[in-house]
PDB file of C-alpha atoms in Angstrom:
ATOM      1  CA  VAL C   1       0.765 -19.627  -9.887  1.00  0.00           C
ATOM      2  CA  LEU C   2       0.004 -18.512  -6.303  1.00  0.00           C
ATOM      3  CA  LEU C   3       2.444 -16.004  -4.765  1.00  0.00           C
ATOM      4  CA  GLN C   4       2.273 -15.575  -0.994  1.00  0.00           C
ATOM      5  CA  GLY C   5       4.231 -12.997   0.984  1.00  0.00           C
ATOM      6  CA  GLU C   6       4.011  -9.900   3.142  1.00  0.00           C
ATOM      7  CA  THR C   7       2.809  -6.569   1.815  1.00  0.00           C
ATOM      8  CA  SER C   8       5.129  -4.656  -0.593  1.00  0.00           C
ATOM      9  CA  VAL C   9       7.641  -7.454  -1.223  1.00  0.00           C
ATOM     10  CA  GLY C  10       7.043  -7.148  -4.995  1.00  0.00           C
ATOM     11  CA  LYS C  11       4.596  -9.982  -5.811  1.00  0.00           C
ATOM     12  CA  THR C  12       2.394  -8.062  -8.252  1.00  0.00           C
ATOM     13  CA  SER C  13       5.279  -5.967  -9.621  1.00  0.00           C
ATOM     14  CA  LEU C  14       7.170  -9.109 -10.648  1.00  0.00           C
ATOM     15  CA  ILE C  15       4.205 -10.529 -12.598  1.00  0.00           C
ATOM     16  CA  LEU C  16       3.542  -7.179 -14.340  1.00  0.00           C
ATOM     17  CA  TYR C  17       7.254  -6.941 -15.213  1.00  0.00           C
ATOM     18  CA  LEU C  18       7.272 -10.442 -16.740  1.00  0.00           C
ATOM     19  CA  ALA C  19       4.059  -9.703 -18.686  1.00  0.00           C
ATOM     20  CA  THR C  20       5.577  -6.505 -20.151  1.00  0.00           C
ATOM     21  CA  LEU C  21       8.836  -8.312 -20.939  1.00  0.00           C
ATOM     22  CA  THR C  22       7.037 -11.119 -22.819  1.00  0.00           C
ATOM     23  CA  GLY C  23       4.537  -8.850 -24.590  1.00  0.00           C
ATOM     24  CA  ASN C  24       1.450 -10.125 -22.753  1.00  0.00           C
ATOM     25  CA  LYS C  25      -1.428  -7.939 -21.632  1.00  0.00           C
ATOM     26  CA  CYS C  26      -1.980  -8.264 -17.874  1.00  0.00           C
ATOM     27  CA  VAL C  27      -5.210  -7.416 -16.022  1.00  0.00           C
ATOM     28  CA  ARG C  28      -5.788  -7.273 -12.259  1.00  0.00           C
ATOM     29  CA  VAL C  29      -8.757  -8.040 -10.037  1.00  0.00           C
ATOM     30  CA  ASN C  30      -8.648  -6.784  -6.447  1.00  0.00           C
ATOM     31  CA  ASN C  31     -10.525  -9.195  -4.205  1.00  0.00           C
ATOM     32  CA  HIS C  32     -12.314  -8.235  -0.991  1.00  0.00           C
ATOM     33  CA  GLU C  33     -14.908  -9.813   1.306  1.00  0.00           C
ATOM     34  CA  HIS C  34     -17.752  -8.615  -0.948  1.00  0.00           C
ATOM     35  CA  THR C  35     -16.264  -9.477  -4.354  1.00  0.00           C
ATOM     36  CA  ASP C  36     -19.101 -10.704  -6.556  1.00  0.00           C
ATOM     37  CA  LEU C  37     -18.787 -13.606  -8.968  1.00  0.00           C
ATOM     38  CA  GLN C  38     -20.328 -11.295 -11.592  1.00  0.00           C
ATOM     39  CA  GLU C  39     -17.109  -9.213 -11.609  1.00  0.00           C
ATOM     40  CA  TYR C  40     -15.286 -12.318 -12.859  1.00  0.00           C
ATOM     41  CA  ILE C  41     -17.868 -13.946 -15.128  1.00  0.00           C
ATOM     42  CA  GLY C  42     -20.163 -11.089 -16.199  1.00  0.00           C
ATOM     43  CA  CYS C  43     -23.790 -10.011 -15.889  1.00  0.00           C
ATOM     44  CA  TYR C  44     -26.781  -8.724 -17.862  1.00  0.00           C
ATOM     45  CA  VAL C  45     -26.782  -4.977 -18.514  1.00  0.00           C
ATOM     46  CA  ALA C  46     -28.924  -2.646 -20.635  1.00  0.00           C
ATOM     47  CA  ASP C  47     -27.380  -1.584 -23.945  1.00  0.00           C
ATOM     48  CA  ALA C  48     -27.880   1.802 -25.713  1.00  0.00           C
ATOM     49  CA  ARG C  49     -31.365   0.764 -26.871  1.00  0.00           C
ATOM     50  CA  GLY C  50     -32.413  -0.415 -23.417  1.00  0.00           C
ATOM     51  CA  LYS C  51     -32.191  -4.080 -24.432  1.00  0.00           C
ATOM     52  CA  LEU C  52     -30.706  -6.573 -21.947  1.00  0.00           C
ATOM     53  CA  VAL C  53     -27.395  -8.019 -23.140  1.00  0.00           C
ATOM     54  CA  PHE C  54     -24.822 -10.187 -21.366  1.00  0.00           C
ATOM     55  CA  ARG C  55     -21.540  -8.351 -20.767  1.00  0.00           C
ATOM     56  CA  GLU C  56     -18.673 -10.718 -20.026  1.00  0.00           C
ATOM     57  CA  GLY C  57     -16.513 -10.168 -16.952  1.00  0.00           C
ATOM     58  CA  VAL C  58     -12.777  -9.589 -16.775  1.00  0.00           C
ATOM     59  CA  LEU C  59     -11.897 -13.277 -16.270  1.00  0.00           C
ATOM     60  CA  VAL C  60     -13.925 -14.511 -19.269  1.00  0.00           C
ATOM     61  CA  GLU C  61     -12.441 -11.758 -21.459  1.00  0.00           C
ATOM     62  CA  ALA C  62      -8.904 -12.680 -20.388  1.00  0.00           C
ATOM     63  CA  MET C  63      -9.605 -16.379 -21.137  1.00  0.00           C
ATOM     64  CA  ARG C  64     -10.931 -15.623 -24.622  1.00  0.00           C
ATOM     65  CA  LYS C  65      -8.158 -13.176 -25.593  1.00  0.00           C
ATOM     66  CA  GLY C  66      -5.232 -15.005 -23.970  1.00  0.00           C
ATOM     67  CA  HIS C  67      -4.362 -12.283 -21.436  1.00  0.00           C
ATOM     68  CA  TRP C  68      -2.616 -12.826 -18.113  1.00  0.00           C
ATOM     69  CA  ILE C  69      -4.785 -12.175 -15.063  1.00  0.00           C
ATOM     70  CA  ILE C  70      -3.733 -11.427 -11.471  1.00  0.00           C
ATOM     71  CA  LEU C  71      -6.237 -12.200  -8.708  1.00  0.00           C
ATOM     72  CA  ASP C  72      -4.977  -9.958  -5.897  1.00  0.00           C
ATOM     73  CA  GLU C  73      -5.664 -10.920  -2.246  1.00  0.00           C
ATOM     74  CA  LEU C  74      -7.085 -14.315  -3.216  1.00  0.00           C
ATOM     75  CA  ASN C  75      -7.676 -15.338   0.412  1.00  0.00           C
ATOM     76  CA  LEU C  76     -10.076 -12.391   0.838  1.00  0.00           C
ATOM     77  CA  ALA C  77     -12.391 -13.640  -1.945  1.00  0.00           C
ATOM     78  CA  PRO C  78     -15.728 -15.226  -0.915  1.00  0.00           C
ATOM     79  CA  THR C  79     -16.142 -19.014  -1.118  1.00  0.00           C
ATOM     80  CA  ASP C  80     -18.428 -18.944  -4.207  1.00  0.00           C
ATOM     81  CA  VAL C  81     -15.696 -17.143  -6.190  1.00  0.00           C
ATOM     82  CA  LEU C  82     -13.117 -19.763  -5.165  1.00  0.00           C
ATOM     83  CA  GLU C  83     -15.528 -22.589  -6.070  1.00  0.00           C
ATOM     84  CA  ALA C  84     -16.066 -21.125  -9.557  1.00  0.00           C
ATOM     85  CA  LEU C  85     -12.280 -21.074 -10.120  1.00  0.00           C
ATOM     86  CA  ASN C  86     -11.943 -24.812  -9.361  1.00  0.00           C
ATOM     87  CA  ARG C  87     -12.869 -25.967 -12.862  1.00  0.00           C
ATOM     88  CA  LEU C  88     -10.651 -23.350 -14.505  1.00  0.00           C
ATOM     89  CA  LEU C  89      -7.673 -24.573 -12.457  1.00  0.00           C
ATOM     90  CA  ASP C  90      -8.135 -28.151 -13.742  1.00  0.00           C
ATOM     91  CA  ASP C  91      -6.087 -29.450 -16.672  1.00  0.00           C
ATOM     92  CA  ASN C  92      -8.852 -28.739 -19.234  1.00  0.00           C
ATOM     93  CA  GLN C  93      -9.014 -25.018 -18.208  1.00  0.00           C
ATOM     94  CA  GLU C  94     -12.749 -24.492 -18.755  1.00  0.00           C
ATOM     95  CA  LEU C  95     -15.196 -22.070 -17.181  1.00  0.00           C
ATOM     96  CA  TYR C  96     -18.986 -22.480 -17.208  1.00  0.00           C
ATOM     97  CA  ILE C  97     -21.181 -19.354 -17.497  1.00  0.00           C
ATOM     98  CA  PRO C  98     -24.587 -20.232 -15.954  1.00  0.00           C
ATOM     99  CA  GLU C  99     -26.362 -17.141 -17.373  1.00  0.00           C
ATOM    100  CA  THR C 100     -25.626 -18.053 -21.015  1.00  0.00           C
ATOM    101  CA  GLN C 101     -25.226 -21.843 -20.492  1.00  0.00           C
ATOM    102  CA  GLU C 102     -21.865 -21.573 -22.251  1.00  0.00           C
ATOM    103  CA  MET C 103     -18.590 -23.362 -21.599  1.00  0.00           C
ATOM    104  CA  VAL C 104     -15.566 -21.108 -22.264  1.00  0.00           C
ATOM    105  CA  GLN C 105     -12.258 -22.750 -23.142  1.00  0.00           C
ATOM    106  CA  ALA C 106      -9.086 -20.833 -22.177  1.00  0.00           C
ATOM    107  CA  HIS C 107      -6.845 -19.455 -24.932  1.00  0.00           C
ATOM    108  CA  PRO C 108      -3.427 -21.236 -25.076  1.00  0.00           C
ATOM    109  CA  LYS C 109      -1.674 -18.023 -23.940  1.00  0.00           C
ATOM    110  CA  PHE C 110      -3.995 -17.481 -20.951  1.00  0.00           C
ATOM    111  CA  MET C 111      -2.182 -17.460 -17.561  1.00  0.00           C
ATOM    112  CA  LEU C 112      -3.702 -17.129 -14.096  1.00  0.00           C
ATOM    113  CA  PHE C 113      -1.729 -15.694 -11.176  1.00  0.00           C
ATOM    114  CA  ALA C 114      -2.951 -15.119  -7.622  1.00  0.00           C
ATOM    115  CA  THR C 115      -1.319 -13.183  -4.794  1.00  0.00           C
ATOM    116  CA  GLN C 116      -2.066 -13.113  -1.083  1.00  0.00           C
ATOM    117  CA  ASN C 117      -0.705 -12.040   2.295  1.00  0.00           C
ATOM    118  CA  PRO C 118      -0.143 -14.807   4.860  1.00  0.00           C
ATOM    119  CA  PRO C 119      -3.374 -15.611   6.756  1.00  0.00           C
ATOM    120  CA  GLY C 120      -3.331 -14.876  10.487  1.00  0.00           C
ATOM    121  CA  LEU C 121      -1.038 -11.815  10.268  1.00  0.00           C
ATOM    122  CA  TYR C 122      -3.476  -9.700   8.248  1.00  0.00           C
ATOM    123  CA  GLY C 123      -7.150  -9.133   9.145  1.00  0.00           C
ATOM    124  CA  GLY C 124      -9.885 -11.012   7.270  1.00  0.00           C
ATOM    125  CA  ARG C 125      -7.586 -13.400   5.360  1.00  0.00           C
ATOM    126  CA  LYS C 126      -8.820 -16.986   5.424  1.00  0.00           C
ATOM    127  CA  ILE C 127      -6.751 -20.155   5.167  1.00  0.00           C
ATOM    128  CA  LEU C 128      -7.348 -21.728   1.740  1.00  0.00           C
ATOM    129  CA  SER C 129      -7.972 -25.492   1.704  1.00  0.00           C
ATOM    130  CA  ARG C 130      -5.051 -27.747   0.839  1.00  0.00           C
ATOM    131  CA  ALA C 131      -7.014 -29.234  -2.092  1.00  0.00           C
ATOM    132  CA  PHE C 132      -7.557 -25.750  -3.581  1.00  0.00           C
ATOM    133  CA  ARG C 133      -3.944 -24.666  -3.071  1.00  0.00           C
ATOM    134  CA  ASN C 134      -2.693 -27.869  -4.704  1.00  0.00           C
ATOM    135  CA  ARG C 135      -4.192 -26.661  -7.969  1.00  0.00           C
ATOM    136  CA  PHE C 136      -1.567 -23.877  -8.020  1.00  0.00           C
ATOM    137  CA  VAL C 137       2.192 -23.810  -8.173  1.00  0.00           C
ATOM    138  CA  GLU C 138       2.657 -22.111  -4.789  1.00  0.00           C
ATOM    139  CA  LEU C 139       5.613 -19.779  -4.276  1.00  0.00           C
ATOM    140  CA  HIS C 140       6.490 -17.990  -1.061  1.00  0.00           C
ATOM    141  CA  PHE C 141       8.141 -14.562  -0.975  1.00  0.00           C
ATOM    142  CA  ASP C 142      10.289 -14.203   2.121  1.00  0.00           C
ATOM    143  CA  GLU C 143      10.830 -10.914   3.932  1.00  0.00           C
ATOM    144  CA  ILE C 144      13.337  -8.654   2.201  1.00  0.00           C
ATOM    145  CA  PRO C 145      16.680  -8.743   4.096  1.00  0.00           C
ATOM    146  CA  PRO C 146      17.790  -5.350   5.517  1.00  0.00           C
ATOM    147  CA  SER C 147      20.833  -5.121   3.218  1.00  0.00           C
ATOM    148  CA  GLU C 148      18.624  -5.598   0.147  1.00  0.00           C
ATOM    149  CA  LEU C 149      16.111  -3.067   1.498  1.00  0.00           C
ATOM    150  CA  GLU C 150      18.875  -0.471   1.734  1.00  0.00           C
ATOM    151  CA  THR C 151      19.846  -1.144  -1.895  1.00  0.00           C
ATOM    152  CA  ILE C 152      16.204  -0.909  -3.042  1.00  0.00           C
ATOM    153  CA  LEU C 153      15.720   2.448  -1.271  1.00  0.00           C
ATOM    154  CA  HIS C 154      18.981   3.750  -2.732  1.00  0.00           C
ATOM    155  CA  GLU C 155      18.164   2.653  -6.322  1.00  0.00           C
ATOM    156  CA  ARG C 156      14.417   3.278  -6.358  1.00  0.00           C
ATOM    157  CA  CYS C 157      14.109   6.468  -4.318  1.00  0.00           C
ATOM    158  CA  GLY C 158      17.468   8.063  -5.144  1.00  0.00           C
ATOM    159  CA  ILE C 159      18.367   8.352  -1.472  1.00  0.00           C
ATOM    160  CA  PRO C 160      22.065   7.998  -0.429  1.00  0.00           C
ATOM    161  CA  LEU C 161      22.961   4.617   1.114  1.00  0.00           C
ATOM    162  CA  SER C 162      23.972   6.224   4.420  1.00  0.00           C
ATOM    163  CA  TYR C 163      20.414   7.592   4.861  1.00  0.00           C
ATOM    164  CA  ALA C 164      18.830   4.363   3.587  1.00  0.00           C
ATOM    165  CA  ARG C 165      20.633   2.483   6.392  1.00  0.00           C
ATOM    166  CA  LYS C 166      19.233   4.855   9.023  1.00  0.00           C
ATOM    167  CA  LEU C 167      15.662   4.508   7.723  1.00  0.00           C
ATOM    168  CA  VAL C 168      15.884   0.699   7.688  1.00  0.00           C
ATOM    169  CA  ALA C 169      17.376   0.741  11.219  1.00  0.00           C
ATOM    170  CA  VAL C 170      14.381   2.787  12.443  1.00  0.00           C
ATOM    171  CA  MET C 171      11.976   0.274  10.862  1.00  0.00           C
ATOM    172  CA  LEU C 172      13.754  -2.744  12.371  1.00  0.00           C
ATOM    173  CA  GLU C 173      13.763  -1.240  15.872  1.00  0.00           C
ATOM    174  CA  LEU C 174      10.089  -0.250  15.639  1.00  0.00           C
ATOM    175  CA  GLN C 175       9.293  -3.808  14.508  1.00  0.00           C
ATOM    176  CA  THR C 176      10.978  -5.228  17.596  1.00  0.00           C
ATOM    177  CA  ARG C 177       9.048  -2.827  19.855  1.00  0.00           C
ATOM    178  CA  ARG C 178       5.696  -3.522  18.102  1.00  0.00           C
ATOM    179  CA  ARG C 179       2.603  -1.510  18.815  1.00  0.00           C
ATOM    180  CA  GLY C 180       0.404  -2.036  21.850  1.00  0.00           C
ATOM    181  CA  SER C 181      -2.906  -0.841  20.403  1.00  0.00           C
ATOM    182  CA  SER C 182      -2.556  -2.980  17.267  1.00  0.00           C
ATOM    183  CA  ILE C 183      -0.982  -6.102  18.683  1.00  0.00           C
ATOM    184  CA  PHE C 184      -2.709  -8.206  15.994  1.00  0.00           C
ATOM    185  CA  PHE C 185      -0.693  -6.438  13.283  1.00  0.00           C
ATOM    186  CA  GLY C 186       2.331  -8.348  14.594  1.00  0.00           C
ATOM    187  CA  LYS C 187       5.671  -6.673  14.125  1.00  0.00           C
ATOM    188  CA  GLN C 188       4.356  -4.376  11.361  1.00  0.00           C
ATOM    189  CA  GLY C 189       2.111  -2.502  13.797  1.00  0.00           C
ATOM    190  CA  PHE C 190       4.234   0.651  13.749  1.00  0.00           C
ATOM    191  CA  MET C 191       5.668   0.574  10.249  1.00  0.00           C
ATOM    192  CA  THR C 192       5.299  -1.422   7.022  1.00  0.00           C
ATOM    193  CA  LEU C 193       7.439  -1.513   3.885  1.00  0.00           C
ATOM    194  CA  ARG C 194       5.006   0.903   2.226  1.00  0.00           C
ATOM    195  CA  ASP C 195       5.692   3.425   5.002  1.00  0.00           C
ATOM    196  CA  LEU C 196       9.425   2.927   4.482  1.00  0.00           C
ATOM    197  CA  PHE C 197       9.180   3.639   0.732  1.00  0.00           C
ATOM    198  CA  ARG C 198       6.951   6.669   1.377  1.00  0.00           C
ATOM    199  CA  TRP C 199       9.471   8.026   3.865  1.00  0.00           C
ATOM    200  CA  ALA C 200      12.368   7.554   1.431  1.00  0.00           C
ATOM    201  CA  GLN C 201      10.376   9.262  -1.367  1.00  0.00           C
ATOM    202  CA  ARG C 202      10.111  12.355   0.826  1.00  0.00           C
ATOM    203  CA  TYR C 203      13.873  12.789   0.392  1.00  0.00           C
ATOM    204  CA  ASN C 204      13.106  13.858  -3.200  1.00  0.00           C
ATOM    205  CA  CYS C 205      11.838  17.309  -2.446  1.00  0.00           C
ATOM    206  CA  PRO C 206      13.150  19.910  -4.921  1.00  0.00           C
ATOM    207  CA  GLU C 207      12.520  22.999  -2.765  1.00  0.00           C
ATOM    208  CA  ALA C 208      14.428  21.586   0.262  1.00  0.00           C
ATOM    209  CA  GLY C 209      17.775  23.254   0.717  1.00  0.00           C
ATOM    210  CA  LYS C 210      17.260  25.882  -1.979  1.00  0.00           C
ATOM    211  CA  GLY C 211      19.486  28.908  -1.456  1.00  0.00           C
ATOM    212  CA  LYS C 212      21.351  27.268   1.455  1.00  0.00           C
ATOM    213  CA  LYS C 213      24.981  26.176   1.478  1.00  0.00           C
ATOM    214  CA  PHE C 214      24.203  23.456   4.014  1.00  0.00           C
ATOM    215  CA  TYR C 215      20.891  21.677   4.328  1.00  0.00           C
ATOM    216  CA  ASP C 216      20.381  19.284   7.220  1.00  0.00           C
ATOM    217  CA  TRP C 217      18.949  16.201   5.488  1.00  0.00           C
ATOM    218  CA  ASP C 218      19.030  14.190   8.745  1.00  0.00           C
ATOM    219  CA  GLN C 219      16.704  16.771  10.298  1.00  0.00           C
ATOM    220  CA  HIS C 220      14.531  16.764   7.146  1.00  0.00           C
ATOM    221  CA  LEU C 221      14.149  12.968   7.234  1.00  0.00           C
ATOM    222  CA  ALA C 222      13.598  12.916  11.011  1.00  0.00           C
ATOM    223  CA  GLU C 223      10.747  15.452  10.723  1.00  0.00           C
ATOM    224  CA  HIS C 224       9.089  13.665   7.806  1.00  0.00           C
ATOM    225  CA  GLY C 225       9.477  10.269   9.471  1.00  0.00           C
ATOM    226  CA  TYR C 226       7.791  11.635  12.587  1.00  0.00           C
ATOM    227  CA  MET C 227       4.936  13.171  10.571  1.00  0.00           C
ATOM    228  CA  LEU C 228       4.379   9.962   8.572  1.00  0.00           C
ATOM    229  CA  LEU C 229       4.510   7.497  11.463  1.00  0.00           C
ATOM    230  CA  ALA C 230       3.279   9.459  14.482  1.00  0.00           C
ATOM    231  CA  GLY C 231       0.423  10.995  12.493  1.00  0.00           C
ATOM    232  CA  ARG C 232      -1.603   7.805  12.763  1.00  0.00           C
ATOM    233  CA  VAL C 233      -0.956   6.451  16.266  1.00  0.00           C
ATOM    234  CA  ARG C 234      -3.578   7.039  18.954  1.00  0.00           C
ATOM    235  CA  GLU C 235      -1.616   6.598  22.195  1.00  0.00           C
ATOM    236  CA  GLN C 236       0.852   9.108  23.665  1.00  0.00           C
ATOM    237  CA  GLU C 237       3.286   6.313  24.629  1.00  0.00           C
ATOM    238  CA  GLU C 238       3.347   5.087  21.024  1.00  0.00           C
ATOM    239  CA  GLU C 239       4.086   8.599  19.761  1.00  0.00           C
ATOM    240  CA  ALA C 240       6.908   8.844  22.324  1.00  0.00           C
ATOM    241  CA  THR C 241       8.308   5.490  21.124  1.00  0.00           C
ATOM    242  CA  ILE C 242       8.408   6.676  17.494  1.00  0.00           C
ATOM    243  CA  LEU C 243       9.988   9.987  18.551  1.00  0.00           C
ATOM    244  CA  SER C 244      12.753   8.320  20.590  1.00  0.00           C
ATOM    245  CA  VAL C 245      13.606   5.731  17.891  1.00  0.00           C
ATOM    246  CA  ILE C 246      13.835   8.378  15.131  1.00  0.00           C
ATOM    247  CA  GLN C 247      15.977  10.661  17.340  1.00  0.00           C
ATOM    248  CA  LYS C 248      18.239   7.751  18.274  1.00  0.00           C
ATOM    249  CA  HIS C 249      19.034   6.675  14.696  1.00  0.00           C
ATOM    250  CA  LEU C 250      19.013  10.046  12.925  1.00  0.00           C
ATOM    251  CA  LYS C 251      20.868  11.810  15.777  1.00  0.00           C
ATOM    252  CA  ARG C 252      18.610  14.862  15.645  1.00  0.00           C
ATOM    253  CA  THR C 253      16.343  16.488  18.230  1.00  0.00           C
ATOM    254  CA  LEU C 254      12.709  16.815  17.222  1.00  0.00           C
ATOM    255  CA  HIS C 255      10.292  19.432  18.562  1.00  0.00           C
ATOM    256  CA  PRO C 256       6.841  18.083  17.589  1.00  0.00           C
ATOM    257  CA  GLU C 257       5.076  21.295  18.656  1.00  0.00           C
ATOM    258  CA  ALA C 258       7.402  23.323  16.358  1.00  0.00           C
ATOM    259  CA  LEU C 259       6.176  21.319  13.360  1.00  0.00           C
ATOM    260  CA  PHE C 260       2.614  22.494  13.850  1.00  0.00           C
ATOM    261  CA  THR C 261       3.077  25.980  15.374  1.00  0.00           C
ATOM    262  CA  VAL C 262       5.045  28.770  13.698  1.00  0.00           C
ATOM    263  CA  GLY C 263       8.104  29.576  15.822  1.00  0.00           C
ATOM    264  CA  PRO C 264      11.928  29.777  15.703  1.00  0.00           C
ATOM    265  CA  HIS C 265      12.322  25.965  15.266  1.00  0.00           C
ATOM    266  CA  THR C 266       9.622  25.584  12.584  1.00  0.00           C
ATOM    267  CA  PRO C 267      11.028  24.386   9.218  1.00  0.00           C
ATOM    268  CA  GLN C 268      10.597  27.065   6.564  1.00  0.00           C
ATOM    269  CA  PRO C 269       8.304  25.066   4.163  1.00  0.00           C
ATOM    270  CA  ILE C 270       5.969  24.185   7.055  1.00  0.00           C
ATOM    271  CA  ALA C 271       5.931  27.768   8.366  1.00  0.00           C
ATOM    272  CA  ALA C 272       5.032  29.002   4.871  1.00  0.00           C
ATOM    273  CA  MET C 273       2.307  26.364   4.561  1.00  0.00           C
ATOM    274  CA  LEU C 274       0.815  27.232   7.973  1.00  0.00           C
ATOM    275  CA  ASP C 275       0.885  30.966   7.219  1.00  0.00           C
ATOM    276  CA  SER C 276      -0.865  30.498   3.888  1.00  0.00           C
ATOM    277  CA  VAL C 277      -3.515  28.123   5.284  1.00  0.00           C
ATOM    278  CA  THR C 278      -4.354  29.907   8.530  1.00  0.00           C
ATOM    279  CA  GLY C 279      -3.788  33.461   7.250  1.00  0.00           C
ATOM    280  CA  GLN C 280      -6.324  33.364   4.440  1.00  0.00           C
ATOM    281  CA  ALA C 281     -10.016  33.783   5.114  1.00  0.00           C
ATOM    282  CA  ALA C 282     -12.135  31.671   2.786  1.00  0.00           C
ATOM    283  CA  GLY C 283     -15.720  32.964   2.719  1.00  0.00           C
ATOM    284  CA  GLU C 284     -17.757  30.137   4.226  1.00  0.00           C
ATOM    285  CA  PHE C 285     -15.098  28.866   6.663  1.00  0.00           C
ATOM    286  CA  HIS C 286     -15.222  31.360   9.523  1.00  0.00           C
ATOM    287  CA  HIS C 287     -16.348  28.528  11.806  1.00  0.00           C
ATOM    288  CA  ILE C 288     -12.866  26.910  11.641  1.00  0.00           C
ATOM    289  CA  VAL C 289     -10.754  27.676  14.710  1.00  0.00           C
ATOM    290  CA  TRP C 290      -7.030  27.035  14.227  1.00  0.00           C
ATOM    291  CA  THR C 291      -6.324  25.073  17.409  1.00  0.00           C
ATOM    292  CA  TYR C 292      -3.116  23.023  17.747  1.00  0.00           C
ATOM    293  CA  ASN C 293      -4.879  19.822  16.615  1.00  0.00           C
ATOM    294  CA  MET C 294      -6.390  21.553  13.597  1.00  0.00           C
ATOM    295  CA  ARG C 295      -2.995  22.985  12.579  1.00  0.00           C
ATOM    296  CA  ARG C 296      -1.426  19.533  13.046  1.00  0.00           C
ATOM    297  CA  LEU C 297      -4.048  18.015  10.752  1.00  0.00           C
ATOM    298  CA  ALA C 298      -3.514  20.775   8.163  1.00  0.00           C
ATOM    299  CA  VAL C 299       0.273  20.194   8.107  1.00  0.00           C
ATOM    300  CA  LEU C 300      -0.037  16.394   7.851  1.00  0.00           C
ATOM    301  CA  ILE C 301      -2.580  16.668   5.021  1.00  0.00           C
ATOM    302  CA  GLY C 302      -0.518  19.388   3.316  1.00  0.00           C
ATOM    303  CA  GLN C 303       2.583  17.167   3.289  1.00  0.00           C
ATOM    304  CA  ALA C 304       0.612  14.220   1.898  1.00  0.00           C
ATOM    305  CA  ILE C 305      -0.812  16.432  -0.887  1.00  0.00           C
ATOM    306  CA  ARG C 306       2.664  17.760  -1.656  1.00  0.00           C
ATOM    307  CA  PHE C 307       4.034  14.226  -2.155  1.00  0.00           C
ATOM    308  CA  LYS C 308       0.842  12.916  -3.862  1.00  0.00           C
ATOM    309  CA  GLU C 309       0.109  10.304  -1.180  1.00  0.00           C
ATOM    310  CA  PRO C 310      -3.427   8.945  -0.559  1.00  0.00           C
ATOM    311  CA  ILE C 311      -4.973  10.123   2.725  1.00  0.00           C
ATOM    312  CA  LEU C 312      -7.369   8.357   5.119  1.00  0.00           C
ATOM    313  CA  LEU C 313      -8.868  10.546   7.872  1.00  0.00           C
ATOM    314  CA  VAL C 314     -10.055   8.677  10.949  1.00  0.00           C
ATOM    315  CA  GLY C 315     -11.886  10.441  13.792  1.00  0.00           C
ATOM    316  CA  ASP C 316     -15.114  11.021  15.685  1.00  0.00           C
ATOM    317  CA  THR C 317     -18.028  12.730  13.995  1.00  0.00           C
ATOM    318  CA  GLY C 318     -17.983  16.556  14.128  1.00  0.00           C
TER     319      GLY C 318
END
């Protein structure tokens, strides 16, 4: 089965759910431009005694044991990997291992799934040949409708429906405006579904509103939306676009400089974080000067650490 659809629409989650439901073990292989056929089939390695033995790859193991296997991002895999899969996708479901001259027959319970993003919209994805795609049952995942997105945010992230609607409205408007510096990203240049889920997860913050009769959740979400989305754009106009769209839908005024400089408008958790980071002198770090940009970076990283989100830092050397 080949599932094609945009990022975060639930392709892999659905397969893993079905595997768990039916009691099948499911393994995943993440493909990229440099995926080696050895990852699938196996290679010679030294054992404990220093003797060369053939260790079978994840695909061969799944075929022998009757596991389900998901080949993620299939249209990123190199041509030699796709060629090797041809025979396995035939009716006889066999795979030849050149190193051991062995033909492996698939277990009756073995199932092969592949997922991919549509080629053209995402960098590096190639268009698979019609003959190769015909070997699969091909299913297409459409974009998730806004009403369903609101329900997903509400159920999955525990965010009230009224806020979920505002977050989805921000995403839809940013998609219509697109992003000038990443025009090839199409409408997802400013914001993807993953960003939307991350933003909604930031609603679940136990220390927010502690000891206060009224906590302004609109302001909370506006600030976190700005930090998540504006933290990665390079152009001032793009930052201004994100700022205006968030302010329009969440009906709150944002002071970006107050998020990264302690002052009367600085939210209490951020002020505490800035004080603790800039106020302590760690021995070997006297060379760090807490300029505005450095404080901004510290706050953005601090928030990502707080919500256990992976971080990619992009910038010039030094």
